[in-house]
XYZ file of C-alpha atoms in Angstrom:
561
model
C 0.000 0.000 0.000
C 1.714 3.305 -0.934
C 0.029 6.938 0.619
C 0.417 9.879 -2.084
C -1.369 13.301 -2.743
C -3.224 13.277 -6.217
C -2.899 16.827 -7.719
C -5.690 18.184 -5.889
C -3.533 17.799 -2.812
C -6.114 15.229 -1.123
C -4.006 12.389 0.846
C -5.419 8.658 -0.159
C -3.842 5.024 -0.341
C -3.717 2.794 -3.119
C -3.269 -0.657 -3.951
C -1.034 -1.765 -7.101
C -3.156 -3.250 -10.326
C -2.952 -6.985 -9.571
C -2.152 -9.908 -12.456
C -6.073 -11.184 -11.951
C -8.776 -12.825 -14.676
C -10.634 -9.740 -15.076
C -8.450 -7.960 -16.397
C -8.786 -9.279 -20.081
C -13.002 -8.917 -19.685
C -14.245 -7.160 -23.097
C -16.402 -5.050 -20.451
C -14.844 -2.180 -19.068
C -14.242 -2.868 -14.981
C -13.087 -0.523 -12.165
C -12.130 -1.176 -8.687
C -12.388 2.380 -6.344
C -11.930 2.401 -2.571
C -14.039 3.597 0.094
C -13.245 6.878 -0.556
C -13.751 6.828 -4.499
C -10.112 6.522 -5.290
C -9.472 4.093 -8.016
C -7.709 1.126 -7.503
C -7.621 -0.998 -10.810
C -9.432 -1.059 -14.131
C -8.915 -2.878 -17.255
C -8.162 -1.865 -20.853
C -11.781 -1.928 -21.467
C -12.472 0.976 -18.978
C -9.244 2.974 -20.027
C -10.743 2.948 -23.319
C -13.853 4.159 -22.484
C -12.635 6.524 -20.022
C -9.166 8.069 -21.331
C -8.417 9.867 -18.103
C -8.744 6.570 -15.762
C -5.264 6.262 -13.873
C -4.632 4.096 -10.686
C -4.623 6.728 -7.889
C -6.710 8.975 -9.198
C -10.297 9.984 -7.715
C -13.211 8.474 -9.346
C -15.461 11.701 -9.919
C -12.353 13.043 -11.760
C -12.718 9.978 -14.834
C -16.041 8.728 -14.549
C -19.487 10.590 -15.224
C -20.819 11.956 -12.328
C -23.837 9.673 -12.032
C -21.159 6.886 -11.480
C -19.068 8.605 -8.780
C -22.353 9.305 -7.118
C -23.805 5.690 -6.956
C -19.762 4.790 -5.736
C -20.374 7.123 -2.496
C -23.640 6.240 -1.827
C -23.033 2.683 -1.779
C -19.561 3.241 -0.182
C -20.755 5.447 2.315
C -24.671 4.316 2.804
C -27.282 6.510 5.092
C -27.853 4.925 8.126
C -30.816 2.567 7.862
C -32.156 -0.163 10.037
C -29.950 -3.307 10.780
C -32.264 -5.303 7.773
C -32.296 -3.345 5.436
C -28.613 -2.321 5.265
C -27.799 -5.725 4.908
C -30.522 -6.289 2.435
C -29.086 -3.319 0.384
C -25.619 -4.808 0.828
C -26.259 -8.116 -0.511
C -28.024 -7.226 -3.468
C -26.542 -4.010 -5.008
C -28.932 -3.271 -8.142
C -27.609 -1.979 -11.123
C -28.057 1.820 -12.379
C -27.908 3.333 -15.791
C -26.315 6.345 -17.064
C -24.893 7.939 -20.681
C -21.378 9.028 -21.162
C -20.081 9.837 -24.767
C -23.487 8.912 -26.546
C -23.847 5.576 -24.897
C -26.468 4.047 -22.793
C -24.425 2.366 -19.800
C -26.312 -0.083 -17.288
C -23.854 -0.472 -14.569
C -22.974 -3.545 -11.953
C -21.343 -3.356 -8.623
C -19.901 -5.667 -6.474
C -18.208 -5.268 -3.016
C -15.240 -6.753 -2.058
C -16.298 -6.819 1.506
C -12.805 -4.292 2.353
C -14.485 -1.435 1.530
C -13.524 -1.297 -2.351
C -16.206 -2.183 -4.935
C -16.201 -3.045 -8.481
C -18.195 -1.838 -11.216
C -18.646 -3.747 -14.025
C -19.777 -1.722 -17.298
C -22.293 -2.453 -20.126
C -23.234 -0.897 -23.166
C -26.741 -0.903 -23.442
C -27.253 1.582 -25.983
C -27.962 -1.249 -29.045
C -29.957 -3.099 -26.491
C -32.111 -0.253 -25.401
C -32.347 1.103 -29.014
C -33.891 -2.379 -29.669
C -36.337 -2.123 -27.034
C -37.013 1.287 -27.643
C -37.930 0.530 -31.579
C -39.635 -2.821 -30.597
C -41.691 -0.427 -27.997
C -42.719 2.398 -30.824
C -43.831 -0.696 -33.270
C -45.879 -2.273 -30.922
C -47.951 1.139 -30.145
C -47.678 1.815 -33.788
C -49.740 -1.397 -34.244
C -51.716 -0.506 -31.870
C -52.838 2.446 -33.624
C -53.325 0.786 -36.819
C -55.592 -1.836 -34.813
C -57.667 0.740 -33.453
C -57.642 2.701 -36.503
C -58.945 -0.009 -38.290
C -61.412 -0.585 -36.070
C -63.105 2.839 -35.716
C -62.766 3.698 -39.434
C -64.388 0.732 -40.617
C -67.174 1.337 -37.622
C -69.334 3.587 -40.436
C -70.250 3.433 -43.629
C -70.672 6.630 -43.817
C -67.933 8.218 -46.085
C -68.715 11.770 -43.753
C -68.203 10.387 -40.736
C -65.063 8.290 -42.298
C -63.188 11.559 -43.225
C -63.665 13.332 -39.874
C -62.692 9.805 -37.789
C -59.896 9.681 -40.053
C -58.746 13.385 -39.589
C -58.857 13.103 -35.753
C -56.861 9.594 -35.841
C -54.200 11.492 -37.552
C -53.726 14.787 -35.524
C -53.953 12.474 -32.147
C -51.080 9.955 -33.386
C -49.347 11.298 -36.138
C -49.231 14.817 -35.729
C -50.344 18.262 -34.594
C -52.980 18.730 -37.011
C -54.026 16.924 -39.462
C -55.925 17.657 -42.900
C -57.840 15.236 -44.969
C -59.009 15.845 -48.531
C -60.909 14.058 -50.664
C -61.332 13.927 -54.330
C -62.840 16.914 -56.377
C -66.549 16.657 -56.573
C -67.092 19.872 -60.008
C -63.366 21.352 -58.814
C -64.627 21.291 -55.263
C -62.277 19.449 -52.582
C -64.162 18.361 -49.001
C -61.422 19.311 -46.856
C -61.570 18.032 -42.879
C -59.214 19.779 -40.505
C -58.484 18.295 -36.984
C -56.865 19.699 -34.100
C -57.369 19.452 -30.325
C -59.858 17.004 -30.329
C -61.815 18.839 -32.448
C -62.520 18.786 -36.537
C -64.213 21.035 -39.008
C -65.246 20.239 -42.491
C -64.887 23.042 -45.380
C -65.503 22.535 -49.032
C -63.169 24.161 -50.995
C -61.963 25.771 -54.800
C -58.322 25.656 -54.583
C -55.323 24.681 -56.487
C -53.696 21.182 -55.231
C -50.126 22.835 -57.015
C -49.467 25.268 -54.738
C -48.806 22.564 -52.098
C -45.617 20.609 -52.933
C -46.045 17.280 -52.845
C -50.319 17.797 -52.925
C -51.327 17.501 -56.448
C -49.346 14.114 -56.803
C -50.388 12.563 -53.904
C -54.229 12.990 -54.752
C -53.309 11.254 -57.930
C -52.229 8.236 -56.316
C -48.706 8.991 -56.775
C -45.759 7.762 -53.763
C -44.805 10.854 -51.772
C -42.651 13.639 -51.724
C -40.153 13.152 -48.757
C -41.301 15.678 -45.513
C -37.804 17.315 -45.450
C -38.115 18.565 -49.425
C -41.874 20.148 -48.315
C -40.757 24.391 -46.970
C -43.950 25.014 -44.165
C -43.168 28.524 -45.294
C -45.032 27.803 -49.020
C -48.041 26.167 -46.961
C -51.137 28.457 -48.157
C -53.545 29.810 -45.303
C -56.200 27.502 -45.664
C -53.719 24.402 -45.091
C -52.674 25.927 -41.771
C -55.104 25.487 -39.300
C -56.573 28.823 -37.144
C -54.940 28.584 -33.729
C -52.141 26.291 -34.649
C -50.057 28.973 -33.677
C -47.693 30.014 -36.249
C -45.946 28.853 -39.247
C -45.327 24.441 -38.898
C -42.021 23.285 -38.208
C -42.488 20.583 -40.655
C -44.773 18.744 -42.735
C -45.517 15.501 -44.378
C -47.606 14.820 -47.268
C -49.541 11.200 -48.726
C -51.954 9.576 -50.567
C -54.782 7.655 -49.370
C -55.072 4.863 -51.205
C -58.278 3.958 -52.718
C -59.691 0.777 -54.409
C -58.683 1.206 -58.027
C -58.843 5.442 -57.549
C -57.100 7.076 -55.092
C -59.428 8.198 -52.092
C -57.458 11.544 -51.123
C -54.369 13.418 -49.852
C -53.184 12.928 -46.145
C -51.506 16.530 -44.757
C -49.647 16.060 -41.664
C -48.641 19.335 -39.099
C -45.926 19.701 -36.424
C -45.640 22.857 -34.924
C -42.124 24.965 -34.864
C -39.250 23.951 -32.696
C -40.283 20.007 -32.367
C -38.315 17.148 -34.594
C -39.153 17.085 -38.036
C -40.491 13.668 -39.593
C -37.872 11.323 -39.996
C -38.232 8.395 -42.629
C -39.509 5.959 -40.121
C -42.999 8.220 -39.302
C -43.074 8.746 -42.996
C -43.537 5.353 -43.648
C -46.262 4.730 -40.143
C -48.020 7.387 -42.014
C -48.098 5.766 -45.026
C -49.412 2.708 -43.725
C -51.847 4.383 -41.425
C -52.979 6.787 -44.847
C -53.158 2.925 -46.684
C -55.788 1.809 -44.296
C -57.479 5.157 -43.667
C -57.809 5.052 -47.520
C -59.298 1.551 -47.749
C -61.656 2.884 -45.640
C -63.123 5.720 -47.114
C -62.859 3.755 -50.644
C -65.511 1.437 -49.048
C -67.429 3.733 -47.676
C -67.722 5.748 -50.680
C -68.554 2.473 -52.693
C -70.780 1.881 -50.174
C -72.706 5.057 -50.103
C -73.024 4.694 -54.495
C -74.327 1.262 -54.730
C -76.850 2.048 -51.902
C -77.600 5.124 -53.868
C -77.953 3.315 -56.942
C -80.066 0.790 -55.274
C -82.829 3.292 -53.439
C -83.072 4.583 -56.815
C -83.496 0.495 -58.254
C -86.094 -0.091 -55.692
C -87.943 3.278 -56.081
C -89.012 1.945 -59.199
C -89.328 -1.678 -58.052
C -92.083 -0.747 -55.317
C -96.045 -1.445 -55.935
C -97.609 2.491 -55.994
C -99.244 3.424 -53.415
C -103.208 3.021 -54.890
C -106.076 5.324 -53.663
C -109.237 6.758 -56.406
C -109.301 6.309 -60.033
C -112.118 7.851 -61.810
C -114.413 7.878 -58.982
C -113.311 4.041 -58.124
C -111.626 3.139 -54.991
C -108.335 1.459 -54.946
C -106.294 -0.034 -52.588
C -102.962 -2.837 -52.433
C -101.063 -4.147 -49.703
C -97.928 -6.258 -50.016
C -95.662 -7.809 -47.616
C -92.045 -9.726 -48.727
C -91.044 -12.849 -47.533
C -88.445 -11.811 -45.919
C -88.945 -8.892 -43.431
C -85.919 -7.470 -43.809
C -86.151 -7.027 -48.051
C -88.399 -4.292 -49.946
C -89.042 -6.184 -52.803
C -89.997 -9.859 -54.133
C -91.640 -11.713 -56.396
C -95.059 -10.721 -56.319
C -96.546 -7.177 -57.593
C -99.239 -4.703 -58.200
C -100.229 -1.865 -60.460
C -102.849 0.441 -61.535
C -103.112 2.100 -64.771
C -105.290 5.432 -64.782
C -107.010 6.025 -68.907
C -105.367 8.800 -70.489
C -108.353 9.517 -71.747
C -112.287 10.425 -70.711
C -114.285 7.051 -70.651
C -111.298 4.774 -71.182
C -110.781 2.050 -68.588
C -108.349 1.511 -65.870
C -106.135 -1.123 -65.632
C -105.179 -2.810 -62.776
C -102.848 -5.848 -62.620
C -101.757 -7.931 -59.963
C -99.126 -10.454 -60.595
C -96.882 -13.319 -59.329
C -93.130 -14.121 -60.170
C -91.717 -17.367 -59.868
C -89.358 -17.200 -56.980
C -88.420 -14.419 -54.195
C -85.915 -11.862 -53.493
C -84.291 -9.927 -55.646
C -83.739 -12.365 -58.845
C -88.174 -12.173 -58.774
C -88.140 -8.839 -58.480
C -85.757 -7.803 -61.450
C -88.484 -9.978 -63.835
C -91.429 -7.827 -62.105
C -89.848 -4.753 -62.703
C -89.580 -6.305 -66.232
C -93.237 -7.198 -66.292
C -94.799 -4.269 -64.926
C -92.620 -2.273 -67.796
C -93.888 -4.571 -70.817
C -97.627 -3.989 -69.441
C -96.927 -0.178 -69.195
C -95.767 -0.615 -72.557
C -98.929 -2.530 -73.834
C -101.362 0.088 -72.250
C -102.783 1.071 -75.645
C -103.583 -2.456 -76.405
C -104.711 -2.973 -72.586
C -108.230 -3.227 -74.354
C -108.226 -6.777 -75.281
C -106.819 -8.937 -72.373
C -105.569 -11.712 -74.690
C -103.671 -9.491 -76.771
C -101.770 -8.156 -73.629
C -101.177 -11.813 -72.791
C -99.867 -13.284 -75.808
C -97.344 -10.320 -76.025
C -96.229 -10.145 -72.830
C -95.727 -14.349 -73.205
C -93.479 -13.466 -75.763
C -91.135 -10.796 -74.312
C -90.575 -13.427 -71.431
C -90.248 -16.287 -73.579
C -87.286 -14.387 -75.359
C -86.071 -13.218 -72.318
C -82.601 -15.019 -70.687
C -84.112 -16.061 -67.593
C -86.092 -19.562 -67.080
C -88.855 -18.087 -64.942
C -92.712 -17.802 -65.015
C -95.270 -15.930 -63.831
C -99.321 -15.839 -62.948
C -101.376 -12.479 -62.873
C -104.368 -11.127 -63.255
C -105.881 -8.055 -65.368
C -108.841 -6.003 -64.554
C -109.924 -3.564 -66.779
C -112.152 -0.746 -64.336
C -114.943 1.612 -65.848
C -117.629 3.516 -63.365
C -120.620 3.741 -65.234
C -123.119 5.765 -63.008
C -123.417 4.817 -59.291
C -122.210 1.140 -60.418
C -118.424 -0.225 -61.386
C -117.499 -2.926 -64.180
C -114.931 -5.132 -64.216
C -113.723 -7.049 -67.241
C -111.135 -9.804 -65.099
C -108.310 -12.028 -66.715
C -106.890 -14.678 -65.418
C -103.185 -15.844 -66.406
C -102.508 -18.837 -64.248
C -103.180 -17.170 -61.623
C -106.215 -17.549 -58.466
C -109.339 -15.911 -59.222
C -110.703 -12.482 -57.938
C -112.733 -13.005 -55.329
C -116.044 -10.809 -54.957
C -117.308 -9.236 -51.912
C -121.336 -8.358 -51.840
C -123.357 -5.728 -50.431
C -124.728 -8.942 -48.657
C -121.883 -10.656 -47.331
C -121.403 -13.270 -49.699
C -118.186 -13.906 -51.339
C -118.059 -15.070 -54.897
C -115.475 -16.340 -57.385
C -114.828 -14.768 -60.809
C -115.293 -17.182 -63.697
C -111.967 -16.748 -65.229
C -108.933 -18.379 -65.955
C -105.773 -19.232 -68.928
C -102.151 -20.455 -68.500
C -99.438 -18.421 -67.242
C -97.059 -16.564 -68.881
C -93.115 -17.341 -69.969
C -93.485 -20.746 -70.360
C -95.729 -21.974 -72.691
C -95.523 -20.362 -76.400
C -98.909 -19.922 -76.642
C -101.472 -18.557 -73.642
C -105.194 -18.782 -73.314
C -107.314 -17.450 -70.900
C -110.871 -16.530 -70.349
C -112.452 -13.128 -69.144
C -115.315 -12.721 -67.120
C -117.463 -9.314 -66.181
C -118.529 -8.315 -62.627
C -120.464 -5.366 -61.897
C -120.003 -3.550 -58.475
C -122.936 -2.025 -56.890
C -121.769 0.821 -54.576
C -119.986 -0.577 -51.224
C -119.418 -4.225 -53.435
C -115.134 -5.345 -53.685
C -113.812 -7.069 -55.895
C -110.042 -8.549 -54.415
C -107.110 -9.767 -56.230
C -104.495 -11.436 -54.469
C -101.953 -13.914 -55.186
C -100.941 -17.154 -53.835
C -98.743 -16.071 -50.751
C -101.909 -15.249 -48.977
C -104.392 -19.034 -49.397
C -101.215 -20.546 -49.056
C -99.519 -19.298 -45.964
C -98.970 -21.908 -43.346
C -99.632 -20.965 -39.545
C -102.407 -21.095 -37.540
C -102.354 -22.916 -33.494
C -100.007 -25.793 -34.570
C -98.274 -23.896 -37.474
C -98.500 -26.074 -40.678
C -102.270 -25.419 -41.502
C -102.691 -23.680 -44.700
C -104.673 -20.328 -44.626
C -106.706 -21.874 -47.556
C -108.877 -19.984 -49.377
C -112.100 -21.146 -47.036
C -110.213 -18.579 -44.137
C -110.344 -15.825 -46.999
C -113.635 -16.092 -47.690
C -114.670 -15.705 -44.015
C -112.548 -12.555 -43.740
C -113.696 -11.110 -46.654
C -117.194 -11.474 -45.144
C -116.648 -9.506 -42.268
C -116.001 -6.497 -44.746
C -118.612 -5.721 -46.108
C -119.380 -2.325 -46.631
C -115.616 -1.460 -45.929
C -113.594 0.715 -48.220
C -110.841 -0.825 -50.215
C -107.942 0.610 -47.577
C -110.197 -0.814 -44.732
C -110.428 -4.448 -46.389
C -106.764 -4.628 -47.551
C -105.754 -4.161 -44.106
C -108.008 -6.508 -42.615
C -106.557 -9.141 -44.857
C -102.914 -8.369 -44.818
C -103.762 -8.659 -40.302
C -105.422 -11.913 -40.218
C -102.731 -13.544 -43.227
C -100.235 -12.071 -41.106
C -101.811 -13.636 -37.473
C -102.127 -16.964 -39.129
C -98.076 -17.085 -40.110
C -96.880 -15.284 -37.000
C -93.236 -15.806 -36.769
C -92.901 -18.648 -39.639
C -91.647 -18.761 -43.216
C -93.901 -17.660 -45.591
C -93.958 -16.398 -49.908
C -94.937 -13.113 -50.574
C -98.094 -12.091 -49.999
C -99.846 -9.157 -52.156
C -103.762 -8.246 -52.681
C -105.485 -5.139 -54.227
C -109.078 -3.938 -53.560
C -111.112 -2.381 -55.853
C -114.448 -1.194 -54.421
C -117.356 0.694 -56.069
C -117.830 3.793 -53.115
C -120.821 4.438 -51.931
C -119.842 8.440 -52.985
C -118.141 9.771 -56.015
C -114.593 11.220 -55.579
C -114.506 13.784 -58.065
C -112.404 16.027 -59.279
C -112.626 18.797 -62.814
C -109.932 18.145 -65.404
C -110.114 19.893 -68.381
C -113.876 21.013 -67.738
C -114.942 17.669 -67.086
C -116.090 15.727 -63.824
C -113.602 12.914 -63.055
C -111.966 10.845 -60.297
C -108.424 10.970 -61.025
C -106.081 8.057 -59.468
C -104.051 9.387 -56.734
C -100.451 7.451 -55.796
């Protein structure tokens, strides 16, 4: 042991470097005394620390966060018996940085006072953690992105969700854009929690890196955008000044693009480096997969109110001082449409007849209802012929027959005329159930009519019949779906057409609204919660007064949908 000042004039003791198998550890190692004078270190630590010397004091060649830990372990504050020796037996590491490095730092006590601290470079380690760490909350985000901004169908909402996903992960702000609609651009802007949605003229090449993006194209790195060239309305009110950087993408679409992606950060913070570049890229890719479905979504739904505006039976009140009425219900509760139909064809001119048809596709859903629609426009078509029945038939037999579908289908056409207080019917039958007729005295009758049905034979024949309507009489037409509805207490009894007949009884001196719905209820009661075709039935009853209206200086009913 040899006593010596250092050059600070401070008296210590040292201990030579001894031959011993730490010495040639690839970690740097020191040994300091009790008083934080070092005693031995390896190569390792002389490379790391180029001022280490035997002799000299430890705060003097190691960063101070080391030389602290040394005299608080060297020199502990007193602490009960326990937990001294608890501290003493199980030193725990520290960390620290010196020169750019992340050290994590071991010591060990001789048990003379001197300890040794054994040095490790953490820094790749904790980089590793540190990017593992980032990627796991960047999935997270994506997740959760996902999530919310496939939550709605709505391509509105999608925007704004997708605006305020941005600004809370990704950025300060955060500006969504969408593609022109006439040279207009829907631009969201989020900040704070909070969004707003403006609709904008502007010019997409004023903002590098804009005008390609919207077109699909990959984008222009952050660091070649200047904030400075931003114009006003890309720079949120209340952001607070000019950005500090500012990072620019496409949202991809499905086939299109679905919009630009602006990204804020205000002055004075880190500008985008490559790696949030690409996070926003992959957030923008799902963000635009999004709003591409949404916005598919919103044009086929479009496109399909506008299909099934025309697919729906009118809604059916007076003709020419005759009441009419229809109900239908689909098989399946949750569709619009189906197989079976209804309409009513006003005269265009004074004295012609109405015609009404009611009619039955083979099959349900939509597949029936695309050959209705078909149908009910070949009998629009016809109208000028709709004075001979047969002649209506055979020519609607033969669009079908030349159509590419294999179905059929049954209806019935009744030409309408009020003559006086009294209506007349002139019924067809096309494979289809006869009218049923409801007298002033309660008694239910069937139409003599019938013929084959239509689209699959190549020639038709039917058979009219007249009925006359005092006032208060009905005459119904209904298909199928109703007589042959199973229900009732055990559930597999047929309606029948017996069960009709009764109802129809009870209706007697009903309007045609009134004895629709009384059908359509009891039908309904008998299949309760079961499977069942579609069910459709017009009423056409001969009022007991005259709903009139002038037209062109004459006294008419006009039909009403």
């Amino acid at each position: 042991m040899t006593v010596f000042e250092d050059e600070s004039g401070r008296s210590r003791e040292t201990a030579g470097a001894g031959s011993t198998s730490w010495i040639g550890s690839p970690h740097p190692a020191v040994v300091a005394d009790r008083d934080g004078g070092v005693v031995e270190f390896n190569a390792a630590a002389a490379d790391l620390f180029p001022r280490m010397g035997v002799g000299k004091w430890l705060d003097e060649v190691v960063p101070r966060w080391l030389a602290d830990a040394h005299q608080r372990l060297a020199h502990p504050v007193r602490a009960p018996a326990a937990a001294a020796a608890s501290a003493r037996a199980r030193p725990a590491p520290l960390r620290g940085r010196h020169d750019g490095r992340l050290l994590r730092a071991h010591p060990t006590e001789s048990g003379h006072g001197d300890v040794a601290w054994w040095l490790v470079d953490d820094s790749d380690l904790t980089a590793a953690q540190d990017a593992l760490r980032t990627e796991r909350e960047r999935h997270a985000i994506l997740a959760e992105a996902s999530t919310q901004l496939l939550a709605s169908l709505n391509p509105d909402r999608c925007l704004e969700k997708a605006a305020l996903l941005a600004a809370d992960h990704l950025g300060d702000a955060a500006l969504v854009i969408s593609p022109p609609v006439r040279n207009r651009y829907t631009v969201v802007t989020a900040m704070g929690g909070g969004f707003e949605r403006t609709r904008l003229t502007l010019d997409p090449a004023l903002v590098p890196g804009l005008a390609e993006a919207l077109q699909g194209f990959p984008p222009v790195p952050a660091r070649w955008i200047d904030p400075a060239e931003l114009p006003s309305w890309a720079v949120p009110e209340g952001f607070g000044g000019t950005p500090g950087s500012v990072a620019i993408t496409p949202l991809p679409g499905h086939g299109v693009p679905a919009g630009a992606l602006i990204l804020l950060r205000r002055g004075g913070q880190r500008a985008f480096d490559a790696s949030e570049e690409l996070f926003a890229r992959l957030f923008a890719a799902r963000a635009g997969a999004a709003l591409s479905a949404a916005r598919l979504y919103a044009e086929q739904a479009r496109i399909t109110r506008a299909l099934i505006a025309e697919l729906l039976p009118p809604r059916l009140h007076h003709v020419d001082g005759v009441d009419f009425a229809g109900g239908y219900r689909t098989s399946q509760d949750t569709e619009r449409i189906g197989g079976d139909f209804y309409d009513v064809h006003p005269g265009t001119d004074d004295g012609q007849e109405t015609l009404a048809v009611l009619g039955d596709v083979c099959g349900k859903g939509l597949d029936a209802a695309v050959l209705t629609g078909r149908i009910r426009s070949t009998v629009q078509a016809l109208l000028p012929l709709a004075g001979d029945h047969q002649d209506v038939l055979r020519l609607l037999n033969g669009a079908l027959l030349t159509a590419r579908h294999t179905r059929f289908a049954t209806l019935v056409l009744a030409s309408v005329r009020r003559t006086g207080g009294r209506v007349r019917l002139r019924l067809t039958s096309a494979g289809h159930p006869r009218p049923l007729v409801l007298r002033a005295t309660g008694e239910v009758e069937e139409a003599d009519t019938g013929g084959t049905l239509v689209g699959a034979l190549p020639v038709v024949t039917s058979r009219s019949a007249s009925v006359d309507l005092s006032p208060g009489e009905t005459c119904v037409l209904y298909t199928d779906g109703i007589t042959e509805a199973r229900g009732g207490p055990l559930g597999s009894a047929m309606f029948g057409e017996d069960r009709l007949r009764s109802a129809l009884a009870e209706c007697v001196g009903l309007p045609a609204e009134a004895v629709v719905e009384r059908v359509q209820m009891i039908a309904g009661d008998w299949v309760g919660r079961g499977p069942h075709d579609d069910m459709a039935v017009v009423a056409i009853t001969a009022p007991h007064t005259t709903h009139l209206s002038a037209v062109n200086g004459h006294t008419r009913g006009r039909y009403t949908a």
